[in-house]
Tab-separated table of C-alpha atoms and ligand atoms in Angstrom:
chain	number	residue	atom	x	y	z
A	89	MET	CA	62.308	88.326	117.204
A	90	PRO	CA	60.215	91.465	116.571
A	91	ASP	CA	61.358	93.886	113.895
A	92	ASN	CA	61.430	96.798	116.271
A	93	SER	CA	63.718	95.029	118.737
A	94	VAL	CA	65.962	97.013	121.060
A	95	LEU	CA	68.879	96.513	118.753
A	96	GLU	CA	67.317	97.930	115.640
A	97	ASN	CA	67.119	101.314	117.308
A	98	SER	CA	70.562	101.299	118.870
A	99	VAL	CA	73.201	100.156	116.330
A	100	PRO	CA	73.672	101.715	112.880
A	101	LEU	CA	73.196	99.379	109.935
A	102	SER	CA	76.392	98.194	108.288
A	103	ILE	CA	74.931	98.151	104.758
A	104	GLU	CA	72.215	100.195	103.023
A	105	TRP	CA	70.969	100.169	99.436
A	106	LYS	CA	69.136	103.426	98.794
A	107	ASN	CA	68.002	104.950	95.483
A	108	ASP	CA	70.030	102.457	93.501
A	109	GLU	CA	73.204	103.213	95.461
A	110	LEU	CA	75.257	101.289	97.985
A	111	TYR	CA	76.259	102.767	101.324
A	112	LEU	CA	78.629	101.053	103.729
A	113	LEU	CA	79.264	102.007	107.324
A	114	ASP	CA	83.031	102.670	107.595
A	115	GLN	CA	83.799	100.356	110.511
A	116	THR	CA	87.440	101.458	110.641
A	117	LEU	CA	86.218	104.783	112.070
A	118	LEU	CA	84.124	103.228	114.857
A	119	PRO	CA	83.375	103.817	117.631
A	120	HIS	CA	84.298	107.493	117.396
A	121	ASN	CA	82.724	108.402	114.034
A	122	VAL	CA	79.640	106.924	112.393
A	123	VAL	CA	80.074	107.526	108.691
A	124	MET	CA	78.049	105.873	105.886
A	125	GLU	CA	80.212	105.984	102.760
A	126	ARG	CA	78.610	105.932	99.307
A	127	GLN	CA	80.276	103.327	97.058
A	128	GLU	CA	80.761	104.773	93.615
A	129	THR	CA	82.799	102.096	91.883
A	130	VAL	CA	83.418	98.340	92.197
A	131	GLU	CA	87.054	99.124	92.976
A	132	GLN	CA	85.896	101.174	95.942
A	133	VAL	CA	83.731	98.284	97.145
A	134	TRP	CA	86.703	95.892	96.781
A	135	GLN	CA	88.864	98.267	98.868
A	136	SER	CA	86.104	98.647	101.467
A	137	ILE	CA	86.055	94.845	101.903
A	138	LYS	CA	89.838	94.511	101.844
A	139	MET	CA	90.401	97.311	104.342
A	140	LEU	CA	87.631	96.029	106.661
A	141	LYS	CA	85.444	99.101	106.260
A	142	VAL	CA	82.781	96.436	105.843
A	143	ARG	CA	83.709	93.206	107.553
A	144	GLY	CA	82.328	90.031	109.084
A	145	ALA	CA	81.514	87.029	106.881
A	146	PRO	CA	77.772	87.653	106.231
A	147	ALA	CA	78.205	91.412	105.767
A	148	ILE	CA	80.924	91.091	103.137
A	149	GLY	CA	78.692	88.637	101.210
A	150	VAL	CA	75.844	91.141	101.176
A	151	ALA	CA	78.149	94.065	100.375
A	152	ALA	CA	79.685	92.181	97.453
A	153	ALA	CA	76.241	91.277	96.054
A	154	TYR	CA	75.339	94.969	95.930
A	155	GLY	CA	78.913	95.759	94.836
A	156	LEU	CA	78.364	93.654	91.721
A	157	CYS	CA	75.340	95.853	90.934
A	158	VAL	CA	77.515	98.912	91.340
A	159	ALA	CA	79.916	97.388	88.797
A	160	LEU	CA	77.123	96.767	86.265
A	161	LYS	CA	74.993	99.866	86.647
A	162	ASP	CA	76.503	101.732	83.664
A	163	GLU	CA	77.103	98.637	81.548
A	164	THR	CA	73.551	97.684	80.537
A	165	ASN	CA	74.111	98.895	76.962
A	166	LEU	CA	76.634	96.114	76.356
A	167	PRO	CA	75.701	93.188	74.092
A	168	ILE	CA	74.345	90.351	76.250
A	169	GLY	CA	77.403	88.103	75.815
A	170	GLU	CA	79.782	90.821	76.972
A	171	PHE	CA	77.473	91.739	79.859
A	172	ALA	CA	77.365	88.146	81.088
A	173	GLN	CA	81.154	87.896	80.797
A	174	LEU	CA	81.509	91.124	82.808
A	175	VAL	CA	79.306	89.693	85.567
A	176	GLU	CA	81.681	86.697	85.936
A	177	GLU	CA	84.764	88.913	85.816
A	178	LYS	CA	83.511	91.344	88.479
A	179	ALA	CA	82.204	88.528	90.664
A	180	GLY	CA	85.654	86.941	90.612
A	181	TYR	CA	87.262	90.298	91.344
A	182	LEU	CA	85.035	90.926	94.385
A	183	THR	CA	85.632	87.368	95.656
A	184	SER	CA	89.370	88.042	95.561
A	185	ALA	CA	89.114	90.821	98.174
A	186	ARG	CA	89.309	88.370	101.103
A	187	PRO	CA	89.855	84.592	100.898
A	188	THR	CA	88.626	83.060	104.183
A	189	ALA	CA	84.942	83.994	104.555
A	190	VAL	CA	82.985	81.626	102.351
A	191	ASN	CA	79.978	83.997	102.247
A	192	LEU	CA	81.781	86.161	99.716
A	193	GLY	CA	82.055	83.396	97.071
A	194	TRP	CA	78.628	82.063	98.118
A	195	ALA	CA	76.975	85.461	97.395
A	196	MET	CA	78.823	85.826	94.112
A	197	ASN	CA	77.677	82.346	93.029
A	198	ARG	CA	74.083	83.294	93.779
A	199	MET	CA	74.401	86.448	91.697
A	200	SER	CA	76.113	84.649	88.827
A	201	LYS	CA	73.374	81.975	88.790
A	202	VAL	CA	70.781	84.693	88.115
A	203	VAL	CA	72.518	85.427	84.820
A	204	LYS	CA	73.215	81.777	83.955
A	205	ALA	CA	69.629	80.707	84.654
A	206	THR	CA	67.970	83.208	82.342
A	207	ASP	CA	67.375	83.177	78.605
A	208	LEU	CA	66.614	86.901	78.641
A	209	ASP	CA	68.820	88.917	76.351
A	210	ASP	CA	68.291	92.441	77.736
A	211	PRO	CA	71.078	93.438	80.208
A	212	ALA	CA	68.872	96.167	81.657
A	213	VAL	CA	66.280	93.584	82.721
A	214	ILE	CA	68.979	91.210	84.014
A	215	TYR	CA	70.530	94.116	85.962
A	216	ASN	CA	67.201	94.655	87.727
A	217	ARG	CA	67.026	90.951	88.514
A	218	LEU	CA	70.532	91.174	90.018
A	219	ILE	CA	69.435	94.028	92.232
A	220	GLY	CA	66.482	91.871	93.258
A	221	GLU	CA	68.796	88.983	94.128
A	222	ALA	CA	71.139	91.237	96.173
A	223	LYS	CA	68.161	92.550	98.103
A	224	ARG	CA	66.983	88.971	98.708
A	225	ILE	CA	70.443	87.994	100.029
A	226	HIS	CA	70.290	91.023	102.329
A	227	GLU	CA	66.788	90.237	103.615
A	228	GLU	CA	67.564	86.542	104.040
A	229	ASP	CA	70.615	87.435	106.109
A	230	LYS	CA	68.382	89.326	108.557
A	231	ALA	CA	66.096	86.276	108.820
A	232	LEU	CA	69.083	83.967	109.344
A	233	SER	CA	70.314	86.020	112.290
A	234	LYS	CA	66.833	86.050	113.793
A	235	GLY	CA	66.781	82.259	113.525
A	236	ILE	CA	70.159	82.009	115.261
A	237	ALA	CA	68.792	84.254	118.021
A	238	GLU	CA	65.889	81.880	118.656
A	239	VAL	CA	68.022	78.720	118.591
A	240	GLY	CA	70.878	80.130	120.731
A	241	ALA	CA	69.068	82.223	123.357
A	242	PRO	CA	67.968	79.236	125.505
A	243	LEU	CA	71.666	78.498	126.142
A	244	ILE	CA	71.975	81.799	128.042
A	245	ARG	CA	70.856	81.524	131.633
A	246	GLU	CA	70.573	84.067	134.437
A	247	GLY	CA	73.921	85.147	135.887
A	248	MET	CA	76.112	83.625	133.182
A	249	GLY	CA	79.433	85.082	132.007
A	250	ILE	CA	79.829	84.699	128.235
A	251	MET	CA	83.094	85.283	126.388
A	252	THR	CA	83.177	86.295	122.765
A	253	HIS	CA	85.998	87.092	120.358
A	254	CYS	CA	86.213	89.554	117.482
A	255	ASN	CA	82.913	91.046	116.322
A	256	ALA	CA	80.276	88.618	115.185
A	257	GLY	CA	77.701	91.265	115.956
A	258	SER	CA	75.130	93.309	114.179
A	259	LEU	CA	77.964	95.185	112.480
A	260	ALA	CA	79.268	91.977	110.923
A	261	THR	CA	75.876	91.028	109.462
A	262	SER	CA	72.735	92.728	108.239
A	263	ILE	CA	71.274	92.841	111.719
A	264	LEU	CA	71.646	91.138	115.168
A	265	GLY	CA	74.886	89.327	114.360
A	266	THR	CA	75.574	85.640	114.807
A	267	ALA	CA	77.413	85.150	118.121
A	268	THR	CA	75.550	88.142	119.512
A	269	ALA	CA	72.103	87.181	118.194
A	270	PRO	CA	71.354	84.844	121.132
A	271	MET	CA	72.602	87.577	123.486
A	272	TYR	CA	70.245	90.206	122.024
A	273	LYS	CA	67.325	87.774	122.273
A	274	ALA	CA	68.135	86.711	125.868
A	275	TYR	CA	68.530	90.364	126.840
A	276	GLU	CA	65.152	91.183	125.310
A	277	ASP	CA	63.686	88.268	127.228
A	278	GLY	CA	64.925	89.845	130.480
A	279	VAL	CA	67.733	87.397	131.246
A	280	LYS	CA	70.600	88.992	133.170
A	281	PHE	CA	74.081	87.975	132.051
A	282	LYS	CA	77.527	89.429	131.443
A	283	VAL	CA	79.474	89.425	128.183
A	284	TYR	CA	83.273	89.493	128.163
A	285	ALA	CA	84.536	90.817	124.833
A	286	ASN	CA	88.151	90.068	123.963
A	287	GLU	CA	89.788	93.110	122.370
A	288	THR	CA	90.992	91.056	119.367
A	289	ARG	CA	94.428	92.135	118.217
A	290	PRO	CA	95.515	93.359	115.765
A	291	LEU	CA	92.494	95.283	114.464
A	292	LEU	CA	90.617	95.465	117.748
A	293	GLN	CA	87.171	94.443	116.552
A	294	GLY	CA	86.284	93.418	120.116
A	295	ALA	CA	87.377	96.695	121.659
A	296	ARG	CA	86.100	99.021	118.936
A	297	LEU	CA	82.981	97.166	117.766
A	298	THR	CA	81.633	94.443	120.054
A	299	SER	CA	81.979	96.308	123.303
A	300	TRP	CA	80.480	99.384	121.626
A	301	GLU	CA	77.495	97.737	119.970
A	302	LEU	CA	76.512	95.609	122.990
A	303	ALA	CA	76.806	98.571	125.359
A	304	LYS	CA	74.714	100.712	123.021
A	305	ALA	CA	71.981	98.084	123.160
A	306	GLY	CA	72.144	98.088	126.972
A	307	ILE	CA	73.855	94.691	127.374
A	308	ASP	CA	76.315	94.352	130.284
A	309	VAL	CA	79.677	94.011	128.467
A	310	THR	CA	83.209	94.091	129.818
A	311	LEU	CA	86.267	94.533	127.600
A	312	LEU	CA	89.272	92.246	128.113
A	313	THR	CA	92.641	92.151	126.402
A	314	ASP	CA	93.211	88.872	124.595
A	315	ASN	CA	95.816	87.653	127.098
A	316	MET	CA	93.281	87.805	129.947
A	317	ALA	CA	91.216	84.911	128.628
A	318	ALA	CA	92.963	82.140	130.597
A	319	HIS	CA	92.830	84.079	133.845
A	320	MET	CA	89.160	84.948	133.439
A	321	MET	CA	88.311	81.319	132.780
A	322	ALA	CA	90.501	80.010	135.625
A	323	SER	CA	88.916	82.450	138.049
A	324	GLY	CA	85.394	81.240	137.238
A	325	HIS	CA	84.060	84.274	135.344
A	326	ILE	CA	83.296	82.482	132.113
A	327	ASP	CA	80.479	79.933	131.832
A	328	MET	CA	80.275	79.727	128.066
A	329	VAL	CA	82.034	80.974	124.914
A	330	ILE	CA	80.095	81.950	121.805
A	331	VAL	CA	82.016	83.050	118.673
A	332	GLY	CA	81.113	83.573	115.027
A	333	THR	CA	82.905	82.043	112.063
A	334	ASP	CA	84.055	82.794	108.536
A	335	ARG	CA	83.758	79.218	107.352
A	336	VAL	CA	82.611	75.916	108.788
A	337	VAL	CA	83.675	72.957	106.649
A	338	ALA	CA	82.217	69.473	106.108
A	339	ASN	CA	83.921	67.834	109.101
A	340	GLY	CA	82.889	70.704	111.445
A	341	ASP	CA	86.241	72.496	111.637
A	342	VAL	CA	85.776	76.201	112.072
A	343	ALA	CA	87.769	79.174	110.785
A	344	ASN	CA	87.388	82.356	112.798
A	345	LYS	CA	89.374	85.432	113.799
A	346	ILE	CA	92.958	84.784	114.878
A	347	GLY	CA	92.970	83.879	118.574
A	348	THR	CA	89.800	81.807	118.494
A	349	LEU	CA	91.746	78.521	118.479
A	350	GLY	CA	93.558	79.497	121.685
A	351	ILE	CA	90.254	80.320	123.374
A	352	ALA	CA	88.768	77.001	122.284
A	353	ILE	CA	91.758	75.101	123.739
A	354	LEU	CA	91.453	77.042	127.007
A	355	ALA	CA	87.701	76.451	127.158
A	356	ASN	CA	88.309	72.738	126.700
A	357	TYR	CA	90.899	72.723	129.504
A	358	TYR	CA	88.518	74.516	131.867
A	359	GLU	CA	85.512	72.436	130.732
A	360	ILE	CA	83.659	75.546	129.500
A	361	PRO	CA	81.212	74.975	126.570
A	362	PHE	CA	82.455	76.531	123.320
A	363	PHE	CA	79.747	77.370	120.797
A	364	VAL	CA	80.015	78.669	117.236
A	365	ALA	CA	77.089	80.618	115.762
A	366	CYS	CA	76.615	80.879	112.014
A	367	PRO	CA	74.043	80.955	109.233
A	368	SER	CA	73.944	78.192	106.617
A	369	SER	CA	75.578	80.666	104.173
A	370	THR	CA	78.812	80.271	106.180
A	371	ILE	CA	78.913	76.468	105.880
A	372	ASP	CA	81.093	75.161	103.079
A	373	MET	CA	80.331	71.505	102.366
A	374	ASP	CA	82.736	71.449	99.421
A	375	THR	CA	85.771	71.698	101.696
A	376	GLN	CA	86.427	68.534	103.642
A	377	SER	CA	88.560	69.718	106.559
A	378	GLY	CA	90.068	72.817	108.123
A	379	ASP	CA	93.478	72.065	106.529
A	380	HIS	CA	92.020	73.237	103.224
A	381	ILE	CA	90.623	76.574	104.367
A	382	PRO	CA	92.545	79.494	102.834
A	383	ILE	CA	93.809	81.659	105.618
A	384	GLU	CA	94.158	85.356	104.864
A	385	GLU	CA	97.603	86.765	105.622
A	386	ARG	CA	97.559	90.544	106.020
A	387	GLU	CA	100.213	93.248	105.903
A	388	GLY	CA	102.719	93.251	108.749
A	389	ASP	CA	102.220	96.963	109.073
A	390	GLU	CA	98.893	96.242	110.822
A	391	ILE	CA	100.838	94.902	113.813
A	392	ILE	CA	103.799	97.256	113.681
A	393	HIS	CA	101.278	100.070	114.053
A	394	VAL	CA	98.282	100.090	116.375
A	395	PHE	CA	95.730	102.441	114.847
A	396	GLY	CA	98.229	105.054	113.778
A	397	ALA	CA	100.776	104.684	116.634
A	398	GLN	CA	103.940	102.825	115.783
A	399	VAL	CA	104.757	100.191	118.405
A	400	ALA	CA	107.508	98.113	116.764
A	401	ALA	CA	110.687	99.243	115.035
A	402	ASN	CA	110.722	99.805	111.296
A	403	GLY	CA	111.792	96.643	109.479
A	404	THR	CA	110.603	94.284	112.273
A	405	GLN	CA	109.737	90.859	110.823
A	406	THR	CA	106.082	89.958	111.265
A	407	ARG	CA	103.423	87.371	110.585
A	408	ASN	CA	99.782	88.452	110.357
A	409	PRO	CA	97.412	85.580	109.727
A	410	ALA	CA	93.891	86.985	110.129
A	411	PHE	CA	92.182	83.711	111.015
A	412	ASP	CA	92.865	80.329	112.632
A	413	VAL	CA	91.094	77.003	112.487
A	414	THR	CA	89.499	75.358	115.510
A	415	PRO	CA	89.162	71.579	115.154
A	416	SER	CA	85.592	70.367	115.504
A	417	LYS	CA	86.457	68.214	118.518
A	418	LEU	CA	86.746	71.469	120.532
A	419	VAL	CA	83.292	72.707	119.429
A	420	SER	CA	80.341	71.993	121.762
A	421	GLY	CA	77.772	72.891	119.113
A	422	ILE	CA	77.113	74.950	116.004
A	423	ILE	CA	74.149	77.306	116.461
A	424	THR	CA	72.411	77.760	113.099
A	425	GLU	CA	69.180	79.435	112.007
A	426	SER	CA	67.372	76.131	112.031
A	427	GLY	CA	68.778	74.241	114.940
A	428	MET	CA	71.879	73.247	116.858
A	429	ILE	CA	74.365	70.897	115.157
A	430	THR	CA	76.474	68.712	117.455
A	431	ALA	CA	79.057	65.972	117.001
A	432	PRO	CA	79.516	63.901	114.930
A	433	TYR	CA	79.684	67.001	112.706
A	434	ASP	CA	80.215	65.337	109.344
A	435	GLN	CA	76.903	63.540	109.803
A	436	GLY	CA	75.120	66.483	111.475
A	437	LEU	CA	76.111	68.951	108.764
A	438	LYS	CA	75.123	66.540	106.002
A	439	GLU	CA	71.702	65.984	107.613
A	440	PHE	CA	71.327	69.734	108.139
A	441	PHE	CA	71.588	70.399	104.388
A	442	GLU	CA	69.517	67.329	103.472
A	443	GLY	CA	66.732	68.749	105.689
A	444	LYS	CA	66.808	72.139	103.908
B	255	LIG	O1	88.422	90.219	109.857
B	255	LIG	P1	86.978	90.321	110.236
B	255	LIG	O2	86.707	91.441	111.158
B	255	LIG	O3	86.088	90.348	109.014
B	255	LIG	O4	86.678	88.969	110.997
B	255	LIG	C1	85.369	88.705	111.360
B	255	LIG	C2	85.229	87.452	112.205
B	255	LIG	O5	86.192	86.761	112.458
B	255	LIG	C3	83.861	87.086	112.621
B	255	LIG	O6	83.875	86.348	113.809
B	255	LIG	C4	83.180	86.238	111.526
B	255	LIG	O7	83.299	86.845	110.264
B	255	LIG	C5	81.736	86.022	111.830
B	255	LIG	S1	80.779	87.492	111.584
B	255	LIG	C6	79.187	87.151	111.952
């Protein structure tokens, strides 16, 4: 996909590294305010990840990689042993911000390997190498999304209705998104289709982010509340589902935003193809099945209040799991940067990494 694609002029970047400083787009303020917030401390970066100012599996990996540089910037006078220890400590701290997206730990491992692989003993030089690695992770993420766009776009045909859930868009990555990448490519190729974006309770990523970013790019997008999915499928509006993911594991089970499992079950009932789009950085071959994926449980206050307005009585008991796991048998295919993986997933995923 060309660098000056329609998207790159329409949606603000979620992450920028400028003059040795990290800026994150505060996604909690979207779509009303577009604010890039300078990150001055590693604690601020941790909070930005935790509070979903920066969100989406690939984006939090990139943000944490730069966040580690923020943590180390004023520490290059430390003796090398202490510096290396600090890298591990801050990498662990950033990983702890959110447990489900594997990209966070993946990015921290890459950063930590830079330190482990060197016999240099000057922290200032190693710090520069860490900045180089963070920039590489960022650039690679752009390329991964472009690959997903190429692989997934042929699935989208004239006149289709495509459902998506949460925001696996440009905002959730460095550019183009994952679930949305094939949509941007098909749109650029002149294919006419409709996207149905589920609002995605409780934090409304579909309403606030997906419907905003796709409309800004000129894509025909219609917002639905989550409980409309069955009706829209039953009434023939949906030909395909494409979602993103926070972690695909070795047997092909997929963790994604809460509500995804219900959509996958519905899609199966109505015989609608259900695709998952993700870069290889979201695939965790060390975890054997979805039962072992850590599911983030967030504060109940997020569902007692809806963006400032209280909707349930004080003291109401709540549950707030942020993700669910869709079993691989409900997945029609995993769209990656270098091809589509289909069942049997254990074999397909293994071959995918063997081929890399
Ligand atoms: O809680 P969020 O907003 O970070 O959840 C994001 C999702 O569930 C996305 O679908 C997933 O991270 C893929 S982003 C390309």
